[in-house]
mmCIF file of C-alpha atoms and ligand atoms in Angstrom:
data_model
loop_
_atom_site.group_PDB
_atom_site.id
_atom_site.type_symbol
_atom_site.label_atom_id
_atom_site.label_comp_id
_atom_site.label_asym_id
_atom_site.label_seq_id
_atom_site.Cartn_x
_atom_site.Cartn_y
_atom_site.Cartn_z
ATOM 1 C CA UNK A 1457 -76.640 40.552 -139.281
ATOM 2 C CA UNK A 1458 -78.354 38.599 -141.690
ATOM 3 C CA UNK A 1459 -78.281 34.726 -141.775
ATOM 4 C CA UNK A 1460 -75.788 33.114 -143.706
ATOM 5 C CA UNK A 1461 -75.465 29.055 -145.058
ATOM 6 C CA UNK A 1462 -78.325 27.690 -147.057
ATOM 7 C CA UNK A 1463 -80.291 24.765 -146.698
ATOM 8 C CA UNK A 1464 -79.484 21.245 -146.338
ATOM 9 C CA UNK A 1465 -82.436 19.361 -147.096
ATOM 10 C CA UNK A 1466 -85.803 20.608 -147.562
ATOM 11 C CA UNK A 1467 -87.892 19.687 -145.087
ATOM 12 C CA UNK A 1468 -85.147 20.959 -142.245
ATOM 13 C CA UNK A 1469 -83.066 24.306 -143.260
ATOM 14 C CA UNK A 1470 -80.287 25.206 -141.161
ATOM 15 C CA UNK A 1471 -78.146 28.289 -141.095
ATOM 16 C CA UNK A 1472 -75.627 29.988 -139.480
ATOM 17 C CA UNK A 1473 -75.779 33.928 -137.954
ATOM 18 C CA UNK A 1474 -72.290 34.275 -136.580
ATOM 19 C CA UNK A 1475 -71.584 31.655 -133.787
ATOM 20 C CA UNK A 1476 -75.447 31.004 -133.662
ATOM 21 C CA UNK A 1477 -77.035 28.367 -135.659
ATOM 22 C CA UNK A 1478 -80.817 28.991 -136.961
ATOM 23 C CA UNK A 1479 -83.253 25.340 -137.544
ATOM 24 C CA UNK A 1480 -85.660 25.692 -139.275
ATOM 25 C CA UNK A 1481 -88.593 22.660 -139.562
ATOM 26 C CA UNK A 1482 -89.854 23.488 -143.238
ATOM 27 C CA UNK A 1483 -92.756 21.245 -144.312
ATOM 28 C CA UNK A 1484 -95.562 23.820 -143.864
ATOM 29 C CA UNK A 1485 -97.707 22.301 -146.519
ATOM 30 C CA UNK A 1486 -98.641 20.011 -143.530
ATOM 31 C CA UNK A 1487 -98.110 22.340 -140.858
ATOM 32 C CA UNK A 1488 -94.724 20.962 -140.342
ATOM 33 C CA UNK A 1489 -95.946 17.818 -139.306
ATOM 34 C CA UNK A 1490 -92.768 15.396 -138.455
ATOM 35 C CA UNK A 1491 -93.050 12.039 -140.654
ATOM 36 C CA UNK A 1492 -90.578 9.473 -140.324
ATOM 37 C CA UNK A 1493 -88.455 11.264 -143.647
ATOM 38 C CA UNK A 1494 -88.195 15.039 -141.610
ATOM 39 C CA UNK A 1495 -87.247 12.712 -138.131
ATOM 40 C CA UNK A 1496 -84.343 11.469 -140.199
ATOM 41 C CA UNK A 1497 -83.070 14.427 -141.655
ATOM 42 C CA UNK A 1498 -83.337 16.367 -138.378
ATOM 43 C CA UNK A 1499 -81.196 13.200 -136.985
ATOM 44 C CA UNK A 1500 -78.777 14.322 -139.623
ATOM 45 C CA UNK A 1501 -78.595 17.864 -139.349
ATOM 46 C CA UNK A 1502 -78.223 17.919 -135.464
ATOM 47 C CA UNK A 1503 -75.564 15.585 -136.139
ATOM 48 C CA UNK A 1504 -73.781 18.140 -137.950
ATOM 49 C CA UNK A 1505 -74.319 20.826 -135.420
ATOM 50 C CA UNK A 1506 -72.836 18.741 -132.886
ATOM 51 C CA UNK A 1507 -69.557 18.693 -134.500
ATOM 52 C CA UNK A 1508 -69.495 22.409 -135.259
ATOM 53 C CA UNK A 1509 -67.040 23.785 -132.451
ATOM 54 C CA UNK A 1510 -67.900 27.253 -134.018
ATOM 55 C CA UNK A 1511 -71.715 27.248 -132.214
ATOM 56 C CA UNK A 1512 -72.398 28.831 -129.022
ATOM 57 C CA UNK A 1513 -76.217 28.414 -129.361
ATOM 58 C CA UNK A 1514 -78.681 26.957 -131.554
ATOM 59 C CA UNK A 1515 -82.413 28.231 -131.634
ATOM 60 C CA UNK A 1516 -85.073 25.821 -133.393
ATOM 61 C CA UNK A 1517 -88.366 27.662 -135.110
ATOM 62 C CA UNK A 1518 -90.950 26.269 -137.756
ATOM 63 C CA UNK A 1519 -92.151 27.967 -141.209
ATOM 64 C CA UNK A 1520 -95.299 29.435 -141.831
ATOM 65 C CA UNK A 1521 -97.559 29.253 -139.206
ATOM 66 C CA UNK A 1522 -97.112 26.091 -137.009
ATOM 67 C CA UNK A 1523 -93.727 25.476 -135.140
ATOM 68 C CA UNK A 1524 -94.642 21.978 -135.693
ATOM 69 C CA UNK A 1525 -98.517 20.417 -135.611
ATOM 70 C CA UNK A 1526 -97.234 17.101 -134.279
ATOM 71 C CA UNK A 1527 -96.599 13.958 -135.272
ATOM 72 C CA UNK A 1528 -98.107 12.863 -138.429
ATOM 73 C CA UNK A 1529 -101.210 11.639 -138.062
ATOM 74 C CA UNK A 1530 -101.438 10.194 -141.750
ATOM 75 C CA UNK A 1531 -98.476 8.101 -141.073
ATOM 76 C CA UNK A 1532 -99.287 7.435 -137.452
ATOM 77 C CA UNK A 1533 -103.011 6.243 -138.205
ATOM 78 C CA UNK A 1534 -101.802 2.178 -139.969
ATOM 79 C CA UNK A 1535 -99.028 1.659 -137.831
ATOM 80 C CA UNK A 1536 -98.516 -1.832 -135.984
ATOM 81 C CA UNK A 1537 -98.005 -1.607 -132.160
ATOM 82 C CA UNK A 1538 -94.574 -3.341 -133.038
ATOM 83 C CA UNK A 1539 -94.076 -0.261 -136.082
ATOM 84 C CA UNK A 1540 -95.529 2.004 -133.099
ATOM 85 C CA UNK A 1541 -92.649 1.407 -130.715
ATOM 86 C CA UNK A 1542 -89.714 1.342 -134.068
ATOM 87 C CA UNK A 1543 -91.430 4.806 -134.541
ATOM 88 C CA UNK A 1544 -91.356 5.933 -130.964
ATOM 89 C CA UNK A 1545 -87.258 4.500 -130.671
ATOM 90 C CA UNK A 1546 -86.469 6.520 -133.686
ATOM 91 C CA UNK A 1547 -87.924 10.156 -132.454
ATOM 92 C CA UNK A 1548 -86.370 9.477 -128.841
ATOM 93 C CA UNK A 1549 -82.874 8.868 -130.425
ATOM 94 C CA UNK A 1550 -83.265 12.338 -132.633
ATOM 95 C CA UNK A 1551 -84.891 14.771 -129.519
ATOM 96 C CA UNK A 1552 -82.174 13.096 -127.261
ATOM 97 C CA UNK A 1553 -79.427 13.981 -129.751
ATOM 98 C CA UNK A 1554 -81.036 17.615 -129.421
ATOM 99 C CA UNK A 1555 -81.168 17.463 -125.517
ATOM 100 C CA UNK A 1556 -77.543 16.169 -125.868
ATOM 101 C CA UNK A 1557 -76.033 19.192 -127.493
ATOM 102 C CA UNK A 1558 -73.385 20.668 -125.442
ATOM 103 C CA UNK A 1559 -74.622 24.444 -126.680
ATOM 104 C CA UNK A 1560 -77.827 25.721 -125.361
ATOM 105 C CA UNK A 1561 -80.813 25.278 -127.338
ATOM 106 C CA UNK A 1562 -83.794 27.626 -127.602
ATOM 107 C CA UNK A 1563 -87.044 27.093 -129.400
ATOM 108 C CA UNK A 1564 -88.550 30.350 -130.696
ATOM 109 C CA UNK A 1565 -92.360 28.748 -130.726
ATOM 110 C CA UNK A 1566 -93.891 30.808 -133.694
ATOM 111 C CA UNK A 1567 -97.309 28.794 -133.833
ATOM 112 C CA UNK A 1568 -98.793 25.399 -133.447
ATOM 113 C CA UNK A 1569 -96.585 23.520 -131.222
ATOM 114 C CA UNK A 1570 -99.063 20.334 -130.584
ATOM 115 C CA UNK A 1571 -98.598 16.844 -129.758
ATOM 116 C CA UNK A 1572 -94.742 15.630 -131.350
ATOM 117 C CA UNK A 1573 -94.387 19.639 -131.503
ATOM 118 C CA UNK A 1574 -94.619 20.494 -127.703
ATOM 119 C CA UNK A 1575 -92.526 17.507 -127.151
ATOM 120 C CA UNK A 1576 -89.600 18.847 -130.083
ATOM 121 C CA UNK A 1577 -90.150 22.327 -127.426
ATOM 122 C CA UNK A 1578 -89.467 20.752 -124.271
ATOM 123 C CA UNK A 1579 -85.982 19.829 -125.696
ATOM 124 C CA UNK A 1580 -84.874 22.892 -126.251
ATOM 125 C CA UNK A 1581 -83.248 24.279 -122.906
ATOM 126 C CA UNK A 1582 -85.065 28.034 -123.457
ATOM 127 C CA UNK A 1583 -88.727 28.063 -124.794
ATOM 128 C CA UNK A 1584 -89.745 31.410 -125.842
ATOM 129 C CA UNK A 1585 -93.313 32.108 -127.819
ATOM 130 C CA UNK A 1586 -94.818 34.362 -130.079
ATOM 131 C CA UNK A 1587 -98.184 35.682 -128.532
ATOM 132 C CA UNK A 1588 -100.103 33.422 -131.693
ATOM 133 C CA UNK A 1589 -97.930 30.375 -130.525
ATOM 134 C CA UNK A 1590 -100.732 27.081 -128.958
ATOM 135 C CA UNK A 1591 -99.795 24.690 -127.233
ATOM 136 C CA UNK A 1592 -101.191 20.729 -126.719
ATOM 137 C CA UNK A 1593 -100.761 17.914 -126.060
ATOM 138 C CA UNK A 1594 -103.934 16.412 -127.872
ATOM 139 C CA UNK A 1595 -102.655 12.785 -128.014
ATOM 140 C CA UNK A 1596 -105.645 11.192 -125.884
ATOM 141 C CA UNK A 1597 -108.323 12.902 -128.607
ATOM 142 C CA UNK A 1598 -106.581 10.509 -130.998
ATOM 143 C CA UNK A 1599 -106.477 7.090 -128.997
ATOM 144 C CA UNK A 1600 -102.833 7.354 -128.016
ATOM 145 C CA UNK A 1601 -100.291 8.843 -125.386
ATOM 146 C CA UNK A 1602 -98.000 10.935 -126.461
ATOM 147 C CA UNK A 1603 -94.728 9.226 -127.917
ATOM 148 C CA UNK A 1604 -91.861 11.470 -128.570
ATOM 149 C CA UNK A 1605 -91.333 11.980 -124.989
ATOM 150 C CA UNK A 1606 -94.162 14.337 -123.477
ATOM 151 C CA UNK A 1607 -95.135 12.015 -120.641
ATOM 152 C CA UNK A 1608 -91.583 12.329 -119.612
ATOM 153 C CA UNK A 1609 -90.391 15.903 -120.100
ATOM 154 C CA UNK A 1610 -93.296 17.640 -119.542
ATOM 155 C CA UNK A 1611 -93.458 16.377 -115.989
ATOM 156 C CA UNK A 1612 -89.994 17.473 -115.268
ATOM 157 C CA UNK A 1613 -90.895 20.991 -116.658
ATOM 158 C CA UNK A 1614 -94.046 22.300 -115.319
ATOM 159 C CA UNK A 1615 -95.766 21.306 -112.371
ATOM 160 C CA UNK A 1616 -97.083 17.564 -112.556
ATOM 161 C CA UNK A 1617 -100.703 18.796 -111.512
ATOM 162 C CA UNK A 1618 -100.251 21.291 -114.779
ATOM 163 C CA UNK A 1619 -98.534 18.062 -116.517
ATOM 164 C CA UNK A 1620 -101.293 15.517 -116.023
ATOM 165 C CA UNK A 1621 -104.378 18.254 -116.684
ATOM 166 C CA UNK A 1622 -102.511 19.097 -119.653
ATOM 167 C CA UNK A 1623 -102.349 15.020 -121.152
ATOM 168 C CA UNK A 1624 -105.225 13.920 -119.950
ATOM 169 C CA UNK A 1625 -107.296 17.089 -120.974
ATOM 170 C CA UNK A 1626 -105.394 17.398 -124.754
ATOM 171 C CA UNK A 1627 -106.785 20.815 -124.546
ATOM 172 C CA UNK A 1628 -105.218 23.506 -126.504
ATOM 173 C CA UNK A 1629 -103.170 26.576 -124.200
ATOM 174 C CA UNK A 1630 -102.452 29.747 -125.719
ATOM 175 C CA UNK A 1631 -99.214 31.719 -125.183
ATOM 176 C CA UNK A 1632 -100.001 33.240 -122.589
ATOM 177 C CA UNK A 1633 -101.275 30.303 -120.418
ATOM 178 C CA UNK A 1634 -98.354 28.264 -121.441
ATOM 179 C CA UNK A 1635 -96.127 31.188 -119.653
ATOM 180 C CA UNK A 1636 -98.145 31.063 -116.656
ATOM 181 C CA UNK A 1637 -97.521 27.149 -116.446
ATOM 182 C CA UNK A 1638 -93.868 27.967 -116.401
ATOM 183 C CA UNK A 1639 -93.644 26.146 -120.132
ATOM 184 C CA UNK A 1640 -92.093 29.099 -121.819
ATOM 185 C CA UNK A 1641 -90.228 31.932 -120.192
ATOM 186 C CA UNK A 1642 -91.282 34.473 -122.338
ATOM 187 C CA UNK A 1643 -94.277 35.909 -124.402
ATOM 188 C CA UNK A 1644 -93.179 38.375 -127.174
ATOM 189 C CA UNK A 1645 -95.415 40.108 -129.907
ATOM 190 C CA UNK A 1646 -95.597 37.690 -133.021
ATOM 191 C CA UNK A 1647 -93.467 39.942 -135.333
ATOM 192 C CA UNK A 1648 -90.720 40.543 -132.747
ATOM 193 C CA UNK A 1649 -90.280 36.708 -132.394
ATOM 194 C CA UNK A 1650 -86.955 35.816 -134.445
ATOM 195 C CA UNK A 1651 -85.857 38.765 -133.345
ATOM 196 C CA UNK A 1652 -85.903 38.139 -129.780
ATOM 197 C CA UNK A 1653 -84.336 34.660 -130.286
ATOM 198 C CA UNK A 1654 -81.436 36.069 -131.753
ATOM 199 C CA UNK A 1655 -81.246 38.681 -128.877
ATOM 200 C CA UNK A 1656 -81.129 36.039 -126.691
ATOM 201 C CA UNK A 1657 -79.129 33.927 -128.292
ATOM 202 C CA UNK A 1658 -76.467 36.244 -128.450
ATOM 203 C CA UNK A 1659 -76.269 37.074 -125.021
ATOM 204 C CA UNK A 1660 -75.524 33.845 -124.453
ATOM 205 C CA UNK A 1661 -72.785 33.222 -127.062
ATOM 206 C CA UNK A 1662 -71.495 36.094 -125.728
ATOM 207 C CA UNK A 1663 -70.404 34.850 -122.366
ATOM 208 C CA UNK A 1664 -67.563 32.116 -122.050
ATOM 209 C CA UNK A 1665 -68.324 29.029 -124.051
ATOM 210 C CA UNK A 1666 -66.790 26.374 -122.081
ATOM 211 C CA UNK A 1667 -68.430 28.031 -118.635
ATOM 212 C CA UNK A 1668 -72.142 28.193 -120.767
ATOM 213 C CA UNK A 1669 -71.465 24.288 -121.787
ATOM 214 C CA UNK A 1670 -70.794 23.742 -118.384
ATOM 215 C CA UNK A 1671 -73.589 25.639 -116.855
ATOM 216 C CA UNK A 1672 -75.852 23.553 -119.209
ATOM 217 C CA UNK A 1673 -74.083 20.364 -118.082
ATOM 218 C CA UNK A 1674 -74.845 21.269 -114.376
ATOM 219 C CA UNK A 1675 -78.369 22.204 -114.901
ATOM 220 C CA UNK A 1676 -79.287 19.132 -116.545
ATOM 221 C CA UNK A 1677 -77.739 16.125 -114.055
ATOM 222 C CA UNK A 1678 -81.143 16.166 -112.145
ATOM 223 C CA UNK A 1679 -83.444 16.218 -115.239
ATOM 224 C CA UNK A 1680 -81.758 13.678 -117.122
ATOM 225 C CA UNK A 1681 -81.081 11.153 -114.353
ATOM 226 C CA UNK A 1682 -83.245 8.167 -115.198
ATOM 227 C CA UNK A 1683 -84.513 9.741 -118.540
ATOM 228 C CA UNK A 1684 -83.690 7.107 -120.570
ATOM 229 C CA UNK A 1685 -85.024 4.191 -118.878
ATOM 230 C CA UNK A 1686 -88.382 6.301 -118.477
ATOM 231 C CA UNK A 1687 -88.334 7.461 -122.360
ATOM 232 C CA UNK A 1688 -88.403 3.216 -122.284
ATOM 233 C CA UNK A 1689 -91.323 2.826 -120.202
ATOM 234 C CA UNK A 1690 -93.353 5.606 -122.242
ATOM 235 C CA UNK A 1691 -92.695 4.106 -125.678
ATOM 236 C CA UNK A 1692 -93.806 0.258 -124.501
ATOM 237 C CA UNK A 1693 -96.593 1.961 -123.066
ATOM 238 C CA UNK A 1694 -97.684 3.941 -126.114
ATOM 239 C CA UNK A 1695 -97.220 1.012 -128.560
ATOM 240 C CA UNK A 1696 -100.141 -0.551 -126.265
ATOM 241 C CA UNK A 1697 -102.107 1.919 -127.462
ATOM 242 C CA UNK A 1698 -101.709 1.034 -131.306
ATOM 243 C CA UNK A 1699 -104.503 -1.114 -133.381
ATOM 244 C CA UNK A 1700 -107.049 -0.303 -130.970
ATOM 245 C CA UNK A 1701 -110.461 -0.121 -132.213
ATOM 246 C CA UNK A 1702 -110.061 4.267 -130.530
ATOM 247 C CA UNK A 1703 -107.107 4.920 -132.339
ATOM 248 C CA UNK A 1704 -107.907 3.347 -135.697
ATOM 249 C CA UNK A 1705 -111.198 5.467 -135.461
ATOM 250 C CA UNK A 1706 -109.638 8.971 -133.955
ATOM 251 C CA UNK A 1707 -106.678 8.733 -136.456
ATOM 252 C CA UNK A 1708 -108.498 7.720 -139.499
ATOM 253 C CA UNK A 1709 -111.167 10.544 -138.881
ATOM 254 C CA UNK A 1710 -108.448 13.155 -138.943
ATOM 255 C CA UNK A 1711 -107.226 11.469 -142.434
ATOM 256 C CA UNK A 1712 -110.311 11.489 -144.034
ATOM 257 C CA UNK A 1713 -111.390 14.893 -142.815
ATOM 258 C CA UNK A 1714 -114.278 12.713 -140.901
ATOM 259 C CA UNK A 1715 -116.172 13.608 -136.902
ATOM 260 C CA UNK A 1716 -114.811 11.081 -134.878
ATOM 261 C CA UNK A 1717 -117.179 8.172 -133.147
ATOM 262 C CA UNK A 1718 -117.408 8.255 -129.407
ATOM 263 C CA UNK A 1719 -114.499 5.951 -127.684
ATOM 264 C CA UNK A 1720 -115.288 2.908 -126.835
ATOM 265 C CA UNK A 1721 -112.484 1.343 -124.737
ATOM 266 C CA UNK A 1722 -111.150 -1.267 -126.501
HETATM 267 N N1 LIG B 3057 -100.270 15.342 -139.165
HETATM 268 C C1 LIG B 3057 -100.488 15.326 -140.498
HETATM 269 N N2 LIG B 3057 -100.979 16.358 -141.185
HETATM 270 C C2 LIG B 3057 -101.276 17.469 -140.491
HETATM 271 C C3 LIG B 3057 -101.082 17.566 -139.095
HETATM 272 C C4 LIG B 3057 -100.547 16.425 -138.423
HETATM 273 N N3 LIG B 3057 -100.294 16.420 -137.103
HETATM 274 N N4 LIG B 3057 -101.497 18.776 -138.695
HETATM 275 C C5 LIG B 3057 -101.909 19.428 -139.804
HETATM 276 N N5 LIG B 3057 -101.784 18.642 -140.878
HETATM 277 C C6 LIG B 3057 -102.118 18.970 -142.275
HETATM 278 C C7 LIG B 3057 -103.630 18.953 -142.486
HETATM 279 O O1 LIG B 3057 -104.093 17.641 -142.712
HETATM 280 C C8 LIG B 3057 -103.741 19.833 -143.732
HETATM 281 O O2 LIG B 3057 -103.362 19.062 -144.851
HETATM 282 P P1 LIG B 3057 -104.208 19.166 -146.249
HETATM 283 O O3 LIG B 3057 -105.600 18.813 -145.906
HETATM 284 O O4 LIG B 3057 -104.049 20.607 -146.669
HETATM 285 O O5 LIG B 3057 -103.509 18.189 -147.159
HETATM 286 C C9 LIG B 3057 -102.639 20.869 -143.523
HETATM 287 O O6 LIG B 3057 -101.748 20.307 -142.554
HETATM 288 C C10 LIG B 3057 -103.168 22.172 -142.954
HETATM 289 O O7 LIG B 3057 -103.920 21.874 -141.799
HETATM 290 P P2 LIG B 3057 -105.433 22.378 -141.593
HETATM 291 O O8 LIG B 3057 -106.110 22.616 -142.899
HETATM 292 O O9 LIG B 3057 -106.076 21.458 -140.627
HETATM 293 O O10 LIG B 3057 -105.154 23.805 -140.912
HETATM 294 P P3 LIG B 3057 -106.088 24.588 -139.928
HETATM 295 O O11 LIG B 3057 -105.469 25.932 -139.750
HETATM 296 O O12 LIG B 3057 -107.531 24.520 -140.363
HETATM 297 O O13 LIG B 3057 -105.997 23.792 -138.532
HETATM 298 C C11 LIG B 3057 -104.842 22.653 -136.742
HETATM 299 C C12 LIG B 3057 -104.809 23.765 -137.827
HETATM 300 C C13 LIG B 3057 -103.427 22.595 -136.103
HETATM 301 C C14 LIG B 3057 -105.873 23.025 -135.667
HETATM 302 C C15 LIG B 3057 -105.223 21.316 -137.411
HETATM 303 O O14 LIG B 3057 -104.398 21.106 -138.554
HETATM 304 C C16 LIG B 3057 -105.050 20.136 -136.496
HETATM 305 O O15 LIG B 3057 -105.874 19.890 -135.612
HETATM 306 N N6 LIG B 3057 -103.977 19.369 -136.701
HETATM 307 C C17 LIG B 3057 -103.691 18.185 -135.933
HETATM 308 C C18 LIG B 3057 -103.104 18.578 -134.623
HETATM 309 C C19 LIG B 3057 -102.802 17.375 -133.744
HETATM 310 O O16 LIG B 3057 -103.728 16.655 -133.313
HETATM 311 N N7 LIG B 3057 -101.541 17.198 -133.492
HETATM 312 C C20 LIG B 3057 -101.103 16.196 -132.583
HETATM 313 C C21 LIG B 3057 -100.765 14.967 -133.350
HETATM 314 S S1 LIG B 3057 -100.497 13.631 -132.249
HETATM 315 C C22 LIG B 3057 -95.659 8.369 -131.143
HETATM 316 C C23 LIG B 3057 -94.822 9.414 -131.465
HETATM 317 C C24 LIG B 3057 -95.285 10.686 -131.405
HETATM 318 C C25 LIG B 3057 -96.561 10.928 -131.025
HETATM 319 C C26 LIG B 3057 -97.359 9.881 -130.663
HETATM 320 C C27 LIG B 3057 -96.921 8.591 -130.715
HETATM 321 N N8 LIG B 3057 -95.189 7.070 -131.276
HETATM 322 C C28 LIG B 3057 -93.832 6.856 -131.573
HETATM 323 C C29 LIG B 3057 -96.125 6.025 -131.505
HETATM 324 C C30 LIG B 3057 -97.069 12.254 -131.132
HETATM 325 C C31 LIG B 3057 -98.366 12.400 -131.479
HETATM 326 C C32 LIG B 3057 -98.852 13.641 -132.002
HETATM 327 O O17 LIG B 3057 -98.145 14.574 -132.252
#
């Protein structure tokens, strides 16, 4: 069955396939970067889908070829450490709204899913790939940690020897690494993707809602105790990171298309 709804805002399109609910992060132009606008408006939408009683599951996928390519770097590269942390508050209160969601939540990883991107994966509760989807967490190449969560989730996901080679390397995984890690739980041919999701998806709304909500409930009291407080921790520690002499040269190098210096430390 096709889709049906149409889209909200720009940057985010939602829609609605039955009792599934299809979001879509739409700024390809910049690889779907998220900015502080798209964190706002995905705030809004998920919002919405919270009070739909009509959902049974909700899958999250990018346009074009990225899922998302992060945080944006443009945005990122002037910010204060005190803007840093504001910055870091706002994108934990939006991916724990997602996390939050009493439906299941699967990301169908179509592409780039880097930096803020991996992190917007790792709240979904089902992370599925197309065999072109990468994945990274490349923060450290830029001078920073990463912000919207990764030091957190990602250790509660995949091993923490995986976790830690994974930050502190920033190297780039392809699909099929990423299922070995245990990061997704399935690789499916690029084309097939969406179509997969909504296989998926509908198994799941097809059981009993309230025992699915609960089932999610259940699953989650061990990975969510303490979240918060560490989500915290990980955004003073990242706002450290800001106005250093390696970030203001990694970030600007990306802006102005420039090689980057070697760091330096400070
Ligand atoms: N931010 C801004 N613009 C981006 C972007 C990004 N993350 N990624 C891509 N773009 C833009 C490019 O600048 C380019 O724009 P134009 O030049 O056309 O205006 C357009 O998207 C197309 O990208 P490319 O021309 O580079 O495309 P390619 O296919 O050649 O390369 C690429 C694709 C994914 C390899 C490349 O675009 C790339 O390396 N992108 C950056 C990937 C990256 O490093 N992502 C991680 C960002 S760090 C925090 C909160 C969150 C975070 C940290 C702190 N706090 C609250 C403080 C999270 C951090 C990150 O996500």
């Amino acid at each position: 069955m096709p889709p049906k709804g149409k889209a909200l805002q720009n940057t985010i399109v939602f829609e609605k396939s039955g009792h599934i609910g299809i979001l879509t992060i739409n700024r390809p132009e910049a690889l779907n970067a998220i900015n502080s606008d798209l964190l706002d408006k995905l705030f809004e939408q998920i919002t919405v889908i919270a009070a739909d009683k009509e959902l049974r599951c909700l899958i999250m996928t990018g346009s074009g070829k990225a899922f998302v390519a992060g945080a944006d770097i443009g945005e990122m590269s002037g910010l204060s450490r005190e803007q840093s942390y504001q910055f870091g508050i706002k994108g934990h209160k939006t991916f724990c709204a997602i996390e939050a969601l009493d439906i299941p939540v699967i990301a169908a990883v179509n592409g780039y899913a880097l930096g803020g991107g991996c992190e917007l994966a790792l709240c979904a509760d089902i992370r599925i790939a197309s065999e072109r989807a990468k994945f990274a967490q490349p923060e450290v190449s830029l001078g920073i940690t990463p912000g919207f969560g990764g030091t957190q989730r990602l250790v509660r996901t995949i091993s923490q020897a995986n976790a830690m080679e994974m930050i502190m390397t920033g190297r780039t995984y392809s699909a099929q690494e990423a299922f070995e890690m245990g990061l997704v739980s399935r690789v499916v041919p690029g084309d097939a993707l969406m179509d997969e999701a909504m296989k998926l998806a509908s198994a799941i709304a097809a059981n009993a809602p309230v025992a699915v909500r609960a089932s999610k409930k259940a699953m989650r009291i061990k990975y969510d105790r303490f979240l918060h407080a560490d989500l915290e921790a990980e955004a003073r520690l990242f706002s450290s990171c800001f106005e250093t002499e390696d970030q203001r040269m990694a970030m600007g190098a990306f802006v102005s298309k420039s090689p980057k210096s070697e760091f330096i430390g400070k």
